Amino acid sequence: MSDGTKDDAIAIVGMAGRFPGAPGTAELWRLLVEGREAVREFSAGELRAAGVPAERAATANYVTRGAALEDADLFDAAFFGVTQRDAKLMDPQHRVFLTCAWEALEDAGTPPGPEYGPIGVFAGSSLSSYLLANVLRSDEYADAALSYPVLLGNDKDFLATRVSYKLDLRGPSMSVQTACSSSLTAVQLACAALARGEIKAALAGGVSITFPQTSGYAHQEGGILSRDGHCRPFDADASGTVKGNGCGVVVLKRLQDAIDEGDRVYAVVRGIAVNNDGSDKIGFTAPGTAGQQAVVRAAVAASGIDPADIGYVEAHGTGTAVGDPLEVTSLAAAHAAVGGPAPGCLIGSVKANLGHLDAAAGVTGLIKAALTLFHQTVPPQINHTRPNVHLAWDRLPYTVATRPVRYTGDPLKAAAVSAFGLGGTNAHCVLSAPPVGAEPPAPEPGAPYPVVISARTPEALRGLARALSDRITNGPDVPELSDLAYTLFAGRSRLPVQHSFTASTLDEVRLELAALIVGDEPRNTPVAWHGPARRKVTLPGHPLDPQRHWIEPDAPRDVRPAAPAPGTAPETAAVGARTVLERVLAIVSPRLDVPDLSADDDFYDLGGDSLLAVEAVAALAEEFGLELDFDVFSALRTPAQMADWLHDALSGTQDPQRGVITFREGRGRALHLVHPAGGTNFVYAGLVDRSRSAVPLRALSFPAQDPPGTLRELAALYLERVRREQPTGPYRLGGYSFGGNVALEMALQLQAAGEEVEPLVLLDSYPPETYVGRQLADEEFADAFPLLLDAVGDSALDVDVLRDKGFFRIWKHNYDLLKGHYPDRAFQGDIVLLRAEEAGGTLDLDTALRMNLVDKSLWQAHVTGTVTEAKVRGDHFSMFEPGERLTTLAEAFDTAVAAFDAADAAGER
């Protein structure tokens, strides 16, 4: 498609879809023009049915809103020849897409089957959450993950090919997966196949339905999900997007073929391009401005149209405070390079109405833009009151229309659509308005025309007759008889139950339909079409009879004996310390593999490490029926110390959640260290043991109950604890890995309050850019958990124990905080970074966690002072291994805090 002539342009001749608040494309257009929002509040019953506990839904950061797709569990299995079992097993995404593909062909007046010619299918979908949340959690199919019926019904590979099989389509059929740009990329592939002459028509689109639909989400500051449950593209209050659910499909043909066949053309694809950012961006999931500009320029160049004709742009527009400005400025730069857009070009995003439809987002934007050109109306952009302050709107060629804009004089000639996928695949499409061609010859007055209707069953045929009768009796734009007859004759499949007749007027058609409706038997009179093609018009489709096909997940069952509730422990104060010690030894000894373990043996000297300690603490908590904080044991080196602490807790004289742990007393102001991901401070025990510094060391303990939902809130909580001990500055902060990121946020909050903060001490912490991008689903994160144990050399630990007893939960929580956080300003000071010199041991884990492998030198972007690096032996985990590595780490640590020692010795602090 290089010159934009009608010979190589591609027409959009049909469309269908299912959208939140709109069961079809006609309803979608009404929703858009009326400025309605399909994102809604979920009821308490809906949240409960989705498995969301009431206490979770009531937390401050939990957003109980979303855009659910009604009737996603319904499907006409009989019509498509699917068995009841297979319909139940099939991902509703596949069912909905198959249904929409059929309806789109009906809307296009293009019957499926080899008689018409090869039709291709290009489509994308989201992950099958139905498989994970329903099928594999049911008793019947829990062990059937690799069975063919389950895989065939749910795997993405079979989305497009099932449509080809069920509708007998002979063109290329392929699933297209490029995340959020999948469906617009599918359109590009379809256009290319049409331009090459491989196919006569194409179905292209995407579907995304995530179950449960009404669960809401936990907002994380700095993440991609909206703070208030509204998507606000280009607005000053934009805080992210909202998950939507839906499906969109378009039918494409070469423009000349569409004209020859009398097709109704919604819009014309004049140019479409797809590229990838490559590595020219800050991280894998980050947007690439150069890539976005390049794909826009490529699509405009391919279109052959004057860029100054582009009067509307349907943006990717996710409503994020940073993403929208990056997109709009990139678009403006691209348009400036090619000489566009039109003066007063309008810009919008359908995500404000429907939420983000993921794999179906691109085609949904395309449908909106095509209907905008077809109806010569730009719908209002909702949820927009104040322009995004990060955009210099007075220097940009775009305007956000908050009211409908109707073109009654000069037409809206062209529009454009963008879709950008996580991972960097960008798609951009340039459309022109449908051509104004020569009208077909006027029909001969009183000439008879063949009228043919068909359906799968007699009942469905009568239903179709009723719908057609209503269309030609009460419709606002009653079609000509010739157009009605041509659409039914040339544009519909011949199904088993047929009724055919000839008619010279619409009144004759009405009489024939009325007789059929009241019970006349259908008759199949041979008829033929004579004369030229007429115009295809919009007519009712086959009345489907969708039924519910659903697998309910079984309620989770815990077959293990319940742990004693707090306060009902079998141990009491009346039991002596010796009994407690015996039980501690019985638990700790086998985990260290030291049969003759004594009360004064050092847990860490005998090979104990952080994760082994977590396992031991979990066992102790269950043994004594106490809600124990893992972290309190980081300072308990021997079984005797553990037993004394437990005895005091059982006696009511020990607070099991002190919040701040003292690792070392000393002189001067304490250095407060924040724990790594997982919430435990065990790693600091060995470090402190080998450190020769006199700086007092404290560690902050992760809150076991009701942990904060954002990293900023966690930092604020830790600051409360620190300031109870030390009301005024200067403050000393640091941390390992996750702890370093929290320490930075604590420092920023202290400086915002006017307090002084000394240089931060970070132990191999990753810069914030590492975590930019999509969070992992719980299932994906669970798959990464064993990799953590491998990375730290503890793959033999009991994974189930660690998962069930809280370490997994805390680690996931900490990870989510990192993924949802980005510092809002630079630290006014210096950083000392103890950097592991080896990369090995963490690459698989980093990849599994979707971490961007950026260099740690990027810390410099977050401070106004300097970042001083000190290389330490080992990788991110092995740097704490007992022996030479730990010794050299302690030496580097002592060097890092030497300035604190000197200041304390001199009495400066």
Tab-separated table of C-alpha atoms in Angstrom, residues 614 629-632 661 675-682 700-703 718 738 807 810-811 814:
chain	number	residue	atom	x	y	z
A	614	VAL	CA	12.433	-18.569	57.842
A	629	ASP	CA	7.317	-12.160	63.256
A	630	PHE	CA	10.092	-13.883	61.314
A	631	ASP	CA	12.278	-10.863	61.771
A	632	VAL	CA	12.582	-10.990	65.559
A	661	ILE	CA	15.516	-4.692	65.966
A	675	HIS	CA	15.088	-5.464	55.069
A	676	PRO	CA	15.305	-6.958	51.555
A	677	ALA	CA	12.258	-8.384	49.747
A	678	GLY	CA	10.725	-11.101	51.875
A	679	GLY	CA	10.620	-8.963	54.986
A	680	THR	CA	13.423	-10.626	56.937
A	681	ASN	CA	16.626	-9.099	58.278
A	682	PHE	CA	18.519	-12.381	58.703
A	700	LEU	CA	13.264	-2.307	60.553
A	701	SER	CA	10.886	-5.245	60.824
A	702	PHE	CA	8.200	-5.804	58.199
A	703	PRO	CA	4.648	-5.332	59.586
A	718	TYR	CA	9.182	2.919	58.989
A	738	PHE	CA	14.492	-3.838	48.150
A	807	PHE	CA	7.648	-15.600	53.243
A	810	ILE	CA	5.668	-10.968	51.855
A	811	TRP	CA	8.114	-11.360	48.991
A	814	ASN	CA	7.424	-6.271	48.408
